[in-house]
Each structure stands twice: as C-alpha cells, then as structure tokens.
Coordinates of C-alpha atoms in Angstrom, one line a residue:
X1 CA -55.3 -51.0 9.5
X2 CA -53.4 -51.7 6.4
X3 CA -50.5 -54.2 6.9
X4 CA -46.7 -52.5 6.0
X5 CA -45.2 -54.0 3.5
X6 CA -41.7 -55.9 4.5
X7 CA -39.4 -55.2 3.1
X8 CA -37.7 -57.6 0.1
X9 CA -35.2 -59.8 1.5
X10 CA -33.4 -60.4 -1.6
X11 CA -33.4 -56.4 -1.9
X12 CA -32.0 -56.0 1.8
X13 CA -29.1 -58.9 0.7
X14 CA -27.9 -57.5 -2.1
X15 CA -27.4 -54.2 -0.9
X16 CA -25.8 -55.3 1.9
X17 CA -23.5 -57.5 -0.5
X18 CA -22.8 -54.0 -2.4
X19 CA -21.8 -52.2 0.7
X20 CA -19.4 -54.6 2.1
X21 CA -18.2 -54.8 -1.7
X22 CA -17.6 -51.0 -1.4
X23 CA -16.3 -51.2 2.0
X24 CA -13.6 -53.8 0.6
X25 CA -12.8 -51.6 -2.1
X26 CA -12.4 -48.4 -0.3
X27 CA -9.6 -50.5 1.9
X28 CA -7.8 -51.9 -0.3
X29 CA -7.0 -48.7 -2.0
X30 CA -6.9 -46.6 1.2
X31 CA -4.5 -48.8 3.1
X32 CA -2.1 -49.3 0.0
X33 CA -1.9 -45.6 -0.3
X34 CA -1.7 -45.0 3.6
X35 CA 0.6 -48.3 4.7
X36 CA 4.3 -46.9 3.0
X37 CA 3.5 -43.1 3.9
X38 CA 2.8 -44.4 8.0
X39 CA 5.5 -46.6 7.8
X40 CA 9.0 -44.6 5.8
X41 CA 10.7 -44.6 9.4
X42 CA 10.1 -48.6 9.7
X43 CA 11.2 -49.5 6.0
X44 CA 13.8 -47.4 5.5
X45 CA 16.3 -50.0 6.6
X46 CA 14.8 -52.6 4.2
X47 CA 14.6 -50.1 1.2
X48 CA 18.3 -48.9 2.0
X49 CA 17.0 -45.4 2.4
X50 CA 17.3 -42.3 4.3
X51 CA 14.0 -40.5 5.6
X52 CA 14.1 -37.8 3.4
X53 CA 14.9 -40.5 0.5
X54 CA 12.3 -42.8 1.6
X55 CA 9.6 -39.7 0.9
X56 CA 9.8 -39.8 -2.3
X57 CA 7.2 -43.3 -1.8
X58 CA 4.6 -40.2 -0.9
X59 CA 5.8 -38.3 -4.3
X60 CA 6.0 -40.9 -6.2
X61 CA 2.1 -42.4 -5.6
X62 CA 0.4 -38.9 -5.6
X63 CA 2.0 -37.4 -8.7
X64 CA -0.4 -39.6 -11.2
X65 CA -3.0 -40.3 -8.8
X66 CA -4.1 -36.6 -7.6
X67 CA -5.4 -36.0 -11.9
X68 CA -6.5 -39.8 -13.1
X69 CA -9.9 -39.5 -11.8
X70 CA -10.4 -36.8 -14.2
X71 CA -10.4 -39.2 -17.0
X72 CA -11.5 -41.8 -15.5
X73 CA -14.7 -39.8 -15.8
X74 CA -15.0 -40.2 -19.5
X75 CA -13.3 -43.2 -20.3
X76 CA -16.2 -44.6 -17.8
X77 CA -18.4 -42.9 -20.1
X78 CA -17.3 -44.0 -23.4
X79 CA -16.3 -47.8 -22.7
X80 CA -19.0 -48.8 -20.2
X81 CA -19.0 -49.3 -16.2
X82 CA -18.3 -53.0 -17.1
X83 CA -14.9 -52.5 -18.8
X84 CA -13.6 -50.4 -16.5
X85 CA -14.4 -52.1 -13.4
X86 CA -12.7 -55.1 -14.7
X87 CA -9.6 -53.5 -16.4
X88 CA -9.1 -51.3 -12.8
X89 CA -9.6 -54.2 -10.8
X90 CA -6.8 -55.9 -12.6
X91 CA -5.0 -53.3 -13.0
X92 CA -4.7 -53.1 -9.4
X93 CA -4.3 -56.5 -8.5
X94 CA -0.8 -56.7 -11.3
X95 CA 0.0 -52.9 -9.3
X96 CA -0.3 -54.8 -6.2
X97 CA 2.0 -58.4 -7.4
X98 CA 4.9 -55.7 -8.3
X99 CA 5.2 -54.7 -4.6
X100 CA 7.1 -58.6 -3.9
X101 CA 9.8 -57.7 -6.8
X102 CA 10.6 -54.4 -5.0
X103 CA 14.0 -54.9 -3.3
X104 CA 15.7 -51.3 -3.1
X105 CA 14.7 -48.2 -3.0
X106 CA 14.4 -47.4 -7.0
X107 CA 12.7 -50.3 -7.4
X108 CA 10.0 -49.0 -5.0
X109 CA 9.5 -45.5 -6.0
X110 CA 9.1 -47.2 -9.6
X111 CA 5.9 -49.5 -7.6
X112 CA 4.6 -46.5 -6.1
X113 CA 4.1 -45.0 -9.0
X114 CA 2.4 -47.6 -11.2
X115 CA 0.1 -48.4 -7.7
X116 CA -0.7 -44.6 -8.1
X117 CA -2.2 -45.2 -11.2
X118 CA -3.6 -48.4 -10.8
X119 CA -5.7 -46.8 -7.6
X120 CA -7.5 -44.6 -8.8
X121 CA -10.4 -46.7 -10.3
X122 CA -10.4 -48.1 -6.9
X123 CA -11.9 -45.3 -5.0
X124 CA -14.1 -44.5 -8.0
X125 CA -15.6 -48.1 -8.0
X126 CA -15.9 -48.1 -4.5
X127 CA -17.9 -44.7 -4.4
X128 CA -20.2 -47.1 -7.2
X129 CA -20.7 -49.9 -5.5
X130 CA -21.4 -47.6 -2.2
X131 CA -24.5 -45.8 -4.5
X132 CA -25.6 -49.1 -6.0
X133 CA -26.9 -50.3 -3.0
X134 CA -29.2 -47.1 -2.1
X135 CA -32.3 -46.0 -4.3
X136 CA -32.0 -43.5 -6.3
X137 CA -33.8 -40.9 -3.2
X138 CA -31.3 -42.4 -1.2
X139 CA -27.5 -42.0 -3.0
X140 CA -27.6 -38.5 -2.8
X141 CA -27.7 -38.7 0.8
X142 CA -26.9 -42.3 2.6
X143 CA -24.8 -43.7 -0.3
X144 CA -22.6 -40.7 -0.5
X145 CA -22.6 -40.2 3.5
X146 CA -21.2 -43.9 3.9
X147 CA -19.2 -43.7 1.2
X148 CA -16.8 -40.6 2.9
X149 CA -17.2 -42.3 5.9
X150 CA -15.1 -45.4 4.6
X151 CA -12.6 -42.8 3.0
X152 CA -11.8 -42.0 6.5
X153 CA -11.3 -45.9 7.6
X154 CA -8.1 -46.5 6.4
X155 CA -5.7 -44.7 7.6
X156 CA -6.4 -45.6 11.5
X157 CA -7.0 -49.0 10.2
X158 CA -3.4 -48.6 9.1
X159 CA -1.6 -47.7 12.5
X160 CA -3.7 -50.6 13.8
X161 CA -2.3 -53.4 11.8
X162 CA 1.4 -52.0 10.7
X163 CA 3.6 -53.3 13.5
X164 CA 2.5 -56.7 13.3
X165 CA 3.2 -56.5 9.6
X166 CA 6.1 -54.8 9.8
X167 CA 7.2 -57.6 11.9
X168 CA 6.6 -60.3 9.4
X169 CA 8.7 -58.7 6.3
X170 CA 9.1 -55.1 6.2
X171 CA 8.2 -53.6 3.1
X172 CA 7.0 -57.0 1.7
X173 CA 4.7 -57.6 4.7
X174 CA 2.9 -54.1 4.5
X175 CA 2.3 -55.0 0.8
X176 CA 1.6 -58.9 0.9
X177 CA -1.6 -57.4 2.8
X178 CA -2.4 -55.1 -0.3
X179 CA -2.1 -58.1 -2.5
X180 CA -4.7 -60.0 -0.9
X181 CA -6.8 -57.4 -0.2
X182 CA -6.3 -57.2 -4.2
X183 CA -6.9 -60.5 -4.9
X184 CA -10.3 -60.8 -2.6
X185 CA -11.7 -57.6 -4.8
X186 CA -10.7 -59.1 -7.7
X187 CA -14.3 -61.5 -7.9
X188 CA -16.5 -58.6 -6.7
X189 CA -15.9 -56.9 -10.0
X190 CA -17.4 -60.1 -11.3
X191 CA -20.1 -61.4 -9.3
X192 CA -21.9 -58.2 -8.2
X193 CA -22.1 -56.4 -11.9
X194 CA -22.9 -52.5 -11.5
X195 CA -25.8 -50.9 -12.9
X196 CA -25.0 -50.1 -16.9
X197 CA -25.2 -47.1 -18.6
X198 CA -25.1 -46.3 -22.0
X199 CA -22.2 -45.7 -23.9
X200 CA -21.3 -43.0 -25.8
X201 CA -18.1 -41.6 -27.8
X202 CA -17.0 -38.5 -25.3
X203 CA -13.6 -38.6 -25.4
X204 CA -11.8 -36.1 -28.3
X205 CA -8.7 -35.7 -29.0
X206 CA -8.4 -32.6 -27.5
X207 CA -9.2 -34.1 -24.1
X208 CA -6.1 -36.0 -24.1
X209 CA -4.0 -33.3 -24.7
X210 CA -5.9 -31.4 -22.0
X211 CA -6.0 -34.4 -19.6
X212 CA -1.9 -34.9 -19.8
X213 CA -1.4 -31.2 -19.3
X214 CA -3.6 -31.7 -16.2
X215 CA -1.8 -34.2 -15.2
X216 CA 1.7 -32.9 -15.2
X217 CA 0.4 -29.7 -13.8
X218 CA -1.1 -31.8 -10.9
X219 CA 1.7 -33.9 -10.5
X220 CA 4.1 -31.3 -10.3
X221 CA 2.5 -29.6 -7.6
X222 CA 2.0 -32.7 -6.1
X223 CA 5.8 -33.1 -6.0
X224 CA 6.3 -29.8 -4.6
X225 CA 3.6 -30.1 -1.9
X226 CA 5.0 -33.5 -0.5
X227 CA 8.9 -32.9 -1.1
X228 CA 9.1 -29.4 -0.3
X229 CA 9.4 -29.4 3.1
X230 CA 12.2 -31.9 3.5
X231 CA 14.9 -30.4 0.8
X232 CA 13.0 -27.0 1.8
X233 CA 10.7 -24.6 0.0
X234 CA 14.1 -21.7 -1.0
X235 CA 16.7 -24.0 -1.0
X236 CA 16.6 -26.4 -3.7
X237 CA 16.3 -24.9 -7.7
X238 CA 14.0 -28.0 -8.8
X239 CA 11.1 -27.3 -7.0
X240 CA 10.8 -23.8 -8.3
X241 CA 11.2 -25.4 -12.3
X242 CA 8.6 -27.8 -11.1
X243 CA 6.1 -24.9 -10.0
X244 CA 7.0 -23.0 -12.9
X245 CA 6.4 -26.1 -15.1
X246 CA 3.0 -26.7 -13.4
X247 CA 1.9 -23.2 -14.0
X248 CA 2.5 -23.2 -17.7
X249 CA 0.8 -26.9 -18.2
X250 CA -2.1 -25.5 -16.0
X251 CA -2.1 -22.2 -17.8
X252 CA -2.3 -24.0 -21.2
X253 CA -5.4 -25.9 -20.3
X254 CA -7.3 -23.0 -19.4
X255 CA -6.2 -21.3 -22.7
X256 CA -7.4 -24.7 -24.6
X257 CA -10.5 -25.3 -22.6
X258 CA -11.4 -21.7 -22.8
X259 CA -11.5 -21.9 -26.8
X260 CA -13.7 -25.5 -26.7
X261 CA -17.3 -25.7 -27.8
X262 CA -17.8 -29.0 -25.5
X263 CA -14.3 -28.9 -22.8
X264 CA -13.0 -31.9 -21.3
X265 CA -13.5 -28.5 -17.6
X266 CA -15.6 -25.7 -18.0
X267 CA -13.6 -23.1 -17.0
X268 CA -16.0 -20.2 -16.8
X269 CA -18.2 -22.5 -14.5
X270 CA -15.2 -23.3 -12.5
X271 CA -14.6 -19.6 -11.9
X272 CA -18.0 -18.8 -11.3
X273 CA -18.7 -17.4 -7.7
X274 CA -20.5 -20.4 -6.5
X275 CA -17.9 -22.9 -7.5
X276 CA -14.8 -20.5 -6.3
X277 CA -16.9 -20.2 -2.8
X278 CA -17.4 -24.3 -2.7
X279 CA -14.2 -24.8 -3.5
X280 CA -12.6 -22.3 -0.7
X281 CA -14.9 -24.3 1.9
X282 CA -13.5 -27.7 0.9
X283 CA -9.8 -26.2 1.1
X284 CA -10.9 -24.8 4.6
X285 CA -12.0 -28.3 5.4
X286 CA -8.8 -30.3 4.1
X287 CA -6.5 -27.5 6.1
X288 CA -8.5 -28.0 9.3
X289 CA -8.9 -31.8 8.3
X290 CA -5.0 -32.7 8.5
X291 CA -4.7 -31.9 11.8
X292 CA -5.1 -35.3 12.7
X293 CA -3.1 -36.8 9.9
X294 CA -0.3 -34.2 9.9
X295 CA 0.1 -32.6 13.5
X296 CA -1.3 -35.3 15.6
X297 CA 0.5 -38.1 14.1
X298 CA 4.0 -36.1 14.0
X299 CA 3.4 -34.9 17.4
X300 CA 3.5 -38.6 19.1
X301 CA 6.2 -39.2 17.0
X302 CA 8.2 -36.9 18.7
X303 CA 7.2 -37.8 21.7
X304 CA 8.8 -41.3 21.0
X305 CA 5.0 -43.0 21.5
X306 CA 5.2 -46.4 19.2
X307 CA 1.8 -48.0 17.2
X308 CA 1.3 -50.4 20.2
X309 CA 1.3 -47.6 22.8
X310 CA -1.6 -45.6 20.4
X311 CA -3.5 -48.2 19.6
X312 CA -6.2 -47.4 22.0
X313 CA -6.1 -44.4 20.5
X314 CA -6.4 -45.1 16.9
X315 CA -9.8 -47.3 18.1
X316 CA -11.1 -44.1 19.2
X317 CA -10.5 -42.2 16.4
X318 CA -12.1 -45.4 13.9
X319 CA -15.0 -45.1 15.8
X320 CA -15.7 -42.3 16.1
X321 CA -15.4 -41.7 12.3
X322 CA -18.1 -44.7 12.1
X323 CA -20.1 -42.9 14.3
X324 CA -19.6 -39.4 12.5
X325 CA -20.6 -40.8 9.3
X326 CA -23.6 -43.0 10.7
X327 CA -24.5 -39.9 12.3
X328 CA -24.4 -37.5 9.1
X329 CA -26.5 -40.0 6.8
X330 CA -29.2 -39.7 9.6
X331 CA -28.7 -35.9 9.0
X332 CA -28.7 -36.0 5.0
X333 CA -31.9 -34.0 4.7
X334 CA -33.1 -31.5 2.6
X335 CA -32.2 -27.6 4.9
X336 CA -29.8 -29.7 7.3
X337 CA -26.7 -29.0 5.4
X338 CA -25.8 -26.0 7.7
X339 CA -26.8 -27.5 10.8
X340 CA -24.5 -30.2 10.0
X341 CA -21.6 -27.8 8.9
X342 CA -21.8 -26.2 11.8
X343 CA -21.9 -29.4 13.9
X344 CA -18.4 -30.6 12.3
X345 CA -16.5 -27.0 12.4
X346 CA -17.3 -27.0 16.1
X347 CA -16.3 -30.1 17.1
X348 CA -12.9 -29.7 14.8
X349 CA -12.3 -26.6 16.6
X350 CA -13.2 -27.9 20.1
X351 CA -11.0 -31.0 19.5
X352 CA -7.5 -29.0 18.3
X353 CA -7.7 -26.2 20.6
X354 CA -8.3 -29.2 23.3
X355 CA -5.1 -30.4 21.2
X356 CA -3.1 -27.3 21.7
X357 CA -2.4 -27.6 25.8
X358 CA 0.0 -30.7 25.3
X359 CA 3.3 -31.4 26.9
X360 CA 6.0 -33.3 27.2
X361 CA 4.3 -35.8 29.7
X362 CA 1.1 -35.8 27.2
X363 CA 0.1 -39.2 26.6
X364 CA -2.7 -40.3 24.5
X365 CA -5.0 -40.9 27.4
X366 CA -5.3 -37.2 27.2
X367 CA -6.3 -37.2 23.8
X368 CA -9.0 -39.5 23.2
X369 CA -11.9 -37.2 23.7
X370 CA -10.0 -34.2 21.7
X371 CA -8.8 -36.7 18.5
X372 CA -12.1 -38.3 18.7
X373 CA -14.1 -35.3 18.3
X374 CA -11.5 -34.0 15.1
X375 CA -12.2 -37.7 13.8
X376 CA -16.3 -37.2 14.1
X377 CA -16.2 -33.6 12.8
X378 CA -14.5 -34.5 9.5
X379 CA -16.8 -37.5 9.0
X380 CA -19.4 -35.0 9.0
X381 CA -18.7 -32.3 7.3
X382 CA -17.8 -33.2 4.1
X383 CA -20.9 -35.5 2.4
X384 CA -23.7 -32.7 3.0
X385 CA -21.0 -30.1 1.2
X386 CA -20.4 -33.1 -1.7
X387 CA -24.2 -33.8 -1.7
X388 CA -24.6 -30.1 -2.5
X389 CA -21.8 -29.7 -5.3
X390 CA -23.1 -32.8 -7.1
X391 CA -26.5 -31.3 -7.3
X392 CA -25.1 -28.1 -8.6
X393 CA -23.9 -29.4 -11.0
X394 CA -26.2 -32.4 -12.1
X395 CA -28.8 -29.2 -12.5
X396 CA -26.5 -27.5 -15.0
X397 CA -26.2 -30.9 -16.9
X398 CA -24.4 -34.4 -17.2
X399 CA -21.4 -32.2 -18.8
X400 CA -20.4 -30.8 -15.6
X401 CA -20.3 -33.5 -13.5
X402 CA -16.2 -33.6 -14.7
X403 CA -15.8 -30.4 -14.1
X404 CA -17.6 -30.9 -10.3
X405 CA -14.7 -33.4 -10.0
X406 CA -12.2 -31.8 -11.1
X407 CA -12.9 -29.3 -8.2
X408 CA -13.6 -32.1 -5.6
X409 CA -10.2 -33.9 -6.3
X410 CA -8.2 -30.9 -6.3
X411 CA -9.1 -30.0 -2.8
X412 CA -8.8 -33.4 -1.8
X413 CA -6.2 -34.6 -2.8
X414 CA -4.0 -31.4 -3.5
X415 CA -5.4 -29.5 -0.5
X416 CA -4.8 -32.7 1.8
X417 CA -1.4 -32.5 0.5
X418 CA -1.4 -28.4 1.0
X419 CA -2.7 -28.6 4.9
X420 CA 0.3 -31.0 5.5
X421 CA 3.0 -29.2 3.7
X422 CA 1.5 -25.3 5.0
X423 CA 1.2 -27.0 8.8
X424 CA 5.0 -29.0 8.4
X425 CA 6.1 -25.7 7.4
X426 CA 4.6 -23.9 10.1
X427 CA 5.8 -25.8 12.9
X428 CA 9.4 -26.0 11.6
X429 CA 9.4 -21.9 11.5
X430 CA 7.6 -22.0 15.1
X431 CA 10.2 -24.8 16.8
X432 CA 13.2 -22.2 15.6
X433 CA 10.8 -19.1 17.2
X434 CA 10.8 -21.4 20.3
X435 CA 14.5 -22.3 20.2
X436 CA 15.9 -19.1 20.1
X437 CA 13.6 -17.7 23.1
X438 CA 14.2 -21.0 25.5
X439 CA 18.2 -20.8 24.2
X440 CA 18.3 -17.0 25.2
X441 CA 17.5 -18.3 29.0
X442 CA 19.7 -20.1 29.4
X443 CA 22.9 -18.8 31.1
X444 CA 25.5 -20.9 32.9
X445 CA 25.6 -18.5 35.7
X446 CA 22.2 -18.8 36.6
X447 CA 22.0 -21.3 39.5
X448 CA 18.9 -23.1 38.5
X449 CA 20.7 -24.0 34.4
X450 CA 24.0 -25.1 36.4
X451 CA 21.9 -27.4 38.8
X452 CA 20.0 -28.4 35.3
X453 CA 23.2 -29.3 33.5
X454 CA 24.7 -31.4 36.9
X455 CA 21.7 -33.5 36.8
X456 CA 21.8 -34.5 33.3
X457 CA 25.8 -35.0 33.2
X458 CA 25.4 -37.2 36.9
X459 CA 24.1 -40.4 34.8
X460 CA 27.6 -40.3 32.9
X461 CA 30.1 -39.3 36.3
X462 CA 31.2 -43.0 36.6
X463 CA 32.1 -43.0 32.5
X464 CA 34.0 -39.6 32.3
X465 CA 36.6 -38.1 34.8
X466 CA 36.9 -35.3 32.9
X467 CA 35.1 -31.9 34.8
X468 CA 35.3 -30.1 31.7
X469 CA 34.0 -32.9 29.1
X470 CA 31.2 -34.1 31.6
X471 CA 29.6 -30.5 31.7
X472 CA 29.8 -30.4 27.9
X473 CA 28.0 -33.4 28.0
X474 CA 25.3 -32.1 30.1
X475 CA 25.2 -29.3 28.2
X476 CA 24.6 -30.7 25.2
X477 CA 21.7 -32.9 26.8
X478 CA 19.9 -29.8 28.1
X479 CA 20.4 -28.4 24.1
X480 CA 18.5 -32.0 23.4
X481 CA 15.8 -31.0 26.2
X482 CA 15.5 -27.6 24.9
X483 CA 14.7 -28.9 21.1
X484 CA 12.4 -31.1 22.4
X485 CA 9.9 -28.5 24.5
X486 CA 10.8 -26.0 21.4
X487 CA 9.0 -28.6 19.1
X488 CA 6.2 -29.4 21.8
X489 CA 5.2 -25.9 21.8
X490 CA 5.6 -25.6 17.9
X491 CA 2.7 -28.2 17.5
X492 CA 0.7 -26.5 20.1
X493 CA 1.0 -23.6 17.9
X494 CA -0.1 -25.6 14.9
X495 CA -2.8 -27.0 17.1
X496 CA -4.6 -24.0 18.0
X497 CA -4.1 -22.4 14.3
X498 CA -5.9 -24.8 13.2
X499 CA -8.6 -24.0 15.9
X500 CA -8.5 -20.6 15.0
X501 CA -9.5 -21.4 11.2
X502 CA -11.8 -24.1 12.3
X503 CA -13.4 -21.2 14.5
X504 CA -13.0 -18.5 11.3
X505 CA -14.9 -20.9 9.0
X506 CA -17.9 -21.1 12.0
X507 CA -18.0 -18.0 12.1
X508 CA -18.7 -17.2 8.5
X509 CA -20.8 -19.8 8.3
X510 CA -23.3 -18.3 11.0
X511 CA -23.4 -15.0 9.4
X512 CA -24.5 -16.4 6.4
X513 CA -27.3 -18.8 8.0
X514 CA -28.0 -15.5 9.8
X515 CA -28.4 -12.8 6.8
X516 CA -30.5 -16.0 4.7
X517 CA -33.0 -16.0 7.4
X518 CA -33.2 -12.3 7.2
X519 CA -33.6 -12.8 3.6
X520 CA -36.7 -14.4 4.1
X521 CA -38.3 -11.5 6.0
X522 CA -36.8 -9.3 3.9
X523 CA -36.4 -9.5 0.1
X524 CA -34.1 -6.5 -0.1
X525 CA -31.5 -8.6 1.5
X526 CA -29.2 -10.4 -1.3
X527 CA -28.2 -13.4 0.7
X528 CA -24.7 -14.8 0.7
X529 CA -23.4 -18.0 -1.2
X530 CA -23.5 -20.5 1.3
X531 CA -21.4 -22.9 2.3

C-alpha cells in the first residue's frame, strides 16, 4: 500500500492562524454593532436619554453601514487588499478610541455613526481572512459556511458579557471592550498579509455619484426601518420625506446605471428572474431569521427576565449556532443545497411555533430546545443559498460580483432591519387587538373581576383607608395585568406568524425539489427557479 501523505504542518498552522484571525475580526465588528442596540435600556441613564431617544444609537450606525460594502468592493479592487485592510483596520481602531470622549447623548449618536462607517471593512476582511485559510475547492463551501457561522456569534456573545460591563462604566465599559478588541486586530492586518490581487483602475466617476445616491437611498430607509416604530409609521411627517427622498435617490440610480456601458449594479441582471427569486428567499430568511433577535429578545424583556437569568439560555443558542454552521460545511456539497434548505426552514418553523405557546410564567427553561433549534436553522440556511448566488454570478463574470452584493447586503442588512420593524409593528397592532377583547370582559359586577380587583388592592389595605381610592387602585393593577397577558399573546401571535412563513417557504421549496425531479423523467416539464 502507498503511504498517505500528512498533511503540512506549517499549512495546518497558518490556516488555523487565519481562522482565529477571522474569528477576531467578525467579533470585533459584530459586538460593537450589537453591544449599544442590546444595551439602550441600561445606558440611557449615562447618555441622559429617553428610550425612544436612545434609538437613534441603532439609526445612527446602520444609515452608512447598510450601503458601504458596495464600495468597498471596488475601492478593494483598485487600491489593493493591502491598503485597505490596513486603512480599515485603523479606521476602526480611531472609530473605536472616539467611544471614551462620548459623554451625552449627541456626542454618541455622532460615534455611532463614524463606527458605522469604520465597520464595514471589518466584516469584509473577516469574510477574507475566513477564505484565506481554505483551498480554493474549499472557500466556496467551508470558508463561506464558517464564515456565516461567526456572523451569528456575536450577538449571544453580547447578552453574555453586557451586565458585567455595564457594571464597570456604562456606556464606556460596553465600548472599552470594542477598543481592545480594536487594538488586538490591529497587528493581524500586519502579520498574516492576505493573498494579493492585481490592481486595476475600476472606479469612474459615475460610480461615486451612483454609490452616494445608494447610500442616501439606503440610509434613509434604514432610518425609517429602525425609527419608525417608536415615533410611529402615520404619525410623524419626516419619515414619509425620508421614504420619498429614498425613492428618488434609488430611482436615480437605476436611471444612471440603466444608461452605463460598464455600471457600478447591473440593473437588468438584478431584475432578472433568477436574482428577483434569490433575493425573495433571502428576504424570507431574514423575516423568519429575526425571530430570535426581535420577538424573542422583546418577549423576556417584558417578562422582566434580566441577562443573568438568560444566560443559560444565550449558551444554548451560541452553540447551537456553532453546531449549525459546523454542521452545514459538512453539508456544502454539490446537489445538497435543498436538503439543507429544507433542514433550516424546518427547524425555524418547529422552533417558533414551539415559541408561540408562552405565558406569563414562561421561563427560559422552556425555551432552550425551541430558541436552540431557531439558532441552528439560521446557521444553516444561509451559506448553501450564498454559495449559490456567488457562483451565479462569478459565471456571468468578475463584474457582477458587486452587483451579487449589492443584493446580499440589502437583504441582510435592510431585510434584518424589515423583519424587526414589520414583527414590532405587528405585535403592537396584536397587543391593542388583545386589549380591547380582555378589557371587554371585564365587568365590575361579575363576581370573579370584583374578587380579582380585592386581591390586588389587599397588599395596599394598611396604606389606604379610603374604600373608594383602594378599589381604584386595584383596578388599575388589574388594567396593568391585563396589558401584560395582551402583550404575551401579541408575541405568540408574532411567534407562530413567523412559523407560518417559515412553513410557506418549506412548502414551496418541496414543490420545486418535487417538479425538478419530474423534470428529469420528463423533459416537457420546465422546472422552477430554485431556491
């Protein structure tokens, strides 16, 4: 017998040096983005702000961010991998000092915005350094697998960590974190150099008109998407100048990029029926996706649960993305896309209708299977649906990888945004739905509300003599208790909608795995774009 080869050490090293670079990387922009937006409530008093003030943090970091990578793209291109790992490393590492000057509220927002910018190299230099390490038979499938897997880290990794931080200084001991985390990927950028590619002059002048269009149509509706909610959608005249503002930018750079020989986004390929169908899946994904991050997490938040009491929880949920992602780069094979999608959509589904039977006395003991399931299933659907994308459009040619992008980042970024704003929406509308029907039943004469109201009002007998102010008072408390179970069964409602999609998406998905295989026996059969 021939004797296998072993593998070269020095090969095995550096590769692992190149992950855990990439894995530093990916968490130093994740938890910068993710430690203010899981912590307004705690910082508020520091900043001097009220909640709905504090928001504008949120705002304030996605209206640059959600568009940069779209010119990060060239600029990479035209000034080397070299220059702009350095400049972005920097970049972030000045973004990052800023945060110990903040001491108000203003002075924040102005941060957030700057770190905005300054973050978006990160998570394009981490998604590098990920493929680095892999051979080239490999990136398509491990590298990017691993590399969505560590975009999942950081926001349990956040809930882990906050309260002792908060603890420590506020605002200024969220972001002393950030600045090390800075500071420690500041020599990666230099010691483990990434693979260069040759340069060449891309960038026109036309793209930067395009490109700051983009950007202040994305930022706009980025804006909308995370403020809307709080001053709500009908009721304050900005957001509807800043939608109208974001359609006209947006409008403008189809009309330029429709009249381009070589466009910054090919706009015919974007609305082509294969893009339009990838890109409705990936919206799909990121609606189903946030209800972890946007019903889950507001649900224990009404239910008073604090980081120490979830932490358990949160461990769960960061392992099982590991294990999601570890899982899907053993499944990153050539025909096991679908089998994978339909892996994900059912365990998302199984895990929020699981989600939707919660009450008042739900602690998150009886969550850990259904959260770690949602946690596994979004590890795993999106690399095989990235992996396919960024074939697509690496066979049409190196032009359209930007415009690939383009489509990726708006339904990541914008379409995370859209699942939290549409599900924050939806519950509001359900809790009044509930409110009204709970308030209708109760009536003062009915001998189970007036027992009701005498044991809320007993705690405060000894306090108030008064009969007449002592019912009020437990009156009121039962209004309190009513709210409360209104707002339970709200996010039950937003639990098992987003079951119900998860379960729509499934569904569509078999019936096109289904009419492909009768493709094959019959070549009469046009089959479906898939998924």
């Amino acid at each position: 017998m021939n004797a296998v080869a072993a593998p070269d050490p020095m090969r095995i090293g550096k590769s692992a040096l190149y992950i855990g670079g990439s894995v530093l990387l990916f968490l130093t922009q994740g938890l910068g983005m993710n430690l203010a937006s899981a912590n307004l409530a705690q910082v508020q008093g520091s900043l001097s702000a009220t909640s709905v003030e504090a928001a504008w943090l949120a705002a304030a970091y996605m209206a640059p961010n959600v568009s940069l990578s779209a010119a990060l793209v060239k600029i990479r291109a035209q000034y080397g991998l070299r220059r702009f790992a350095e400049i972005g490393i920097v970049g972030f590492v000045i973004a990052s000092l800023m945060n110990v000057f903040v001491s108000d509220l203003h002075s924040a927002v102005v941060v957030r915005f700057i770190s905005g910018i300054a973050a978006a190299p990160m998570s394009t230099l981490g998604f590098l350094y990920m493929l680095e390490a892999f051979p080239p038979a490999r990136k398509l499938t491990v590298g990017i697998a691993l590399a969505l897997t560590c975009t999942t880290l950081a926001a349990p990794i956040t809930r882990l960590i906050s309260p002792e931080l908060i603890e420590i200084g506020q605002w200024h001991g969220l972001y002393t974190l950030e600045m090390a985390l800075a500071l420690m990927a500041l020599p990666i950028i230099y010691l483990l150099p990434l693979t260069p590619v040759p340069h060449a002059k891309v960038i026109q002048r036309t793209d930067i008109l395009s490109y700051l269009l983009l950007a202040v149509g994305f930022g706009c509706v980025a804006v909308v998407l995370v403020m809307g909610r709080l001053y709500w959608w009908f009721e304050a005249p900005w957001l509807g100048m800043l939608l109208a503002l974001s359609v006209v930018t947006l409008t403008a750079v189809i009309l330029i990029e429709l009249s381009r020989e070589q466009p910054l986004i090919d706009i015919r390929w974007l609305a082509s029926r294969e893009i339009v169908h990838f890109a409705a899946v990936l919206l799909i994904f990121r609606l189903v996706a946030s209800e972890q991050s946007a019903i889950a997490t507001n649900f224990y938040q009404l239910l008073g649960l604090q980081y120490d009491q979830l932490a358990t929880l949160y461990w769960i949920i960061l392992a099982a993305s590991v294990g999601g992602g570890l899982l899907c780069a053993a499944l990153m094979k050539p025909g096991h896309a679908d089998i994978v999608h339909v892996l994900a959509l059912s365990m998302l589904a199984a895990g929020a209708y699981m989600d939707s039977h919660a009450t008042s006395l739900t602690r998150p003991e009886q969550m850990y299977a259904s959260q770690a399931l949602v946690a596994a299933g979004t590890a795993l659907f999106l690399p095989p649906a990235m992996a396919r994308g960024f074939t697509a459009a690496l066979a049409k040619g190196p032009s359209y990888i930007l415009s690939f992008i383009v489509v990726f980042l708006f339904t990541q970024s914008i379409g995370g945004l859209m699942g939290s704003a549409a599900f924050g929406t939806f519950v509001t509308l359900r809790e009044k739905f509930h409110a009204n029907i709970l308030a209708e039943q109760i009536v003062l004469s009915n001998p189970l509300v007036a027992q009701r109201i005498g044991q809320l009002s007993g705690a405060y007998a000894k306090a108030i003599g008064d009969r007449a102010l002592l019912n009020g008072e437990g009156v009121a408390l039962l209004g309190q208790t009513i709210t409360r179970e209104a707002n339970i069964l709200a996010y039950n409602d937003a639990f098992l909608l987003a079951a119900i999609i998860a379960l729509f998406a499934l569904a569509v998905l078999l019936i096109q795995i289904a009419v492909k295989r009768l493709a094959r026996h019959d070549p009469d059969i046009v089959p479906a774009a898939t998924s």
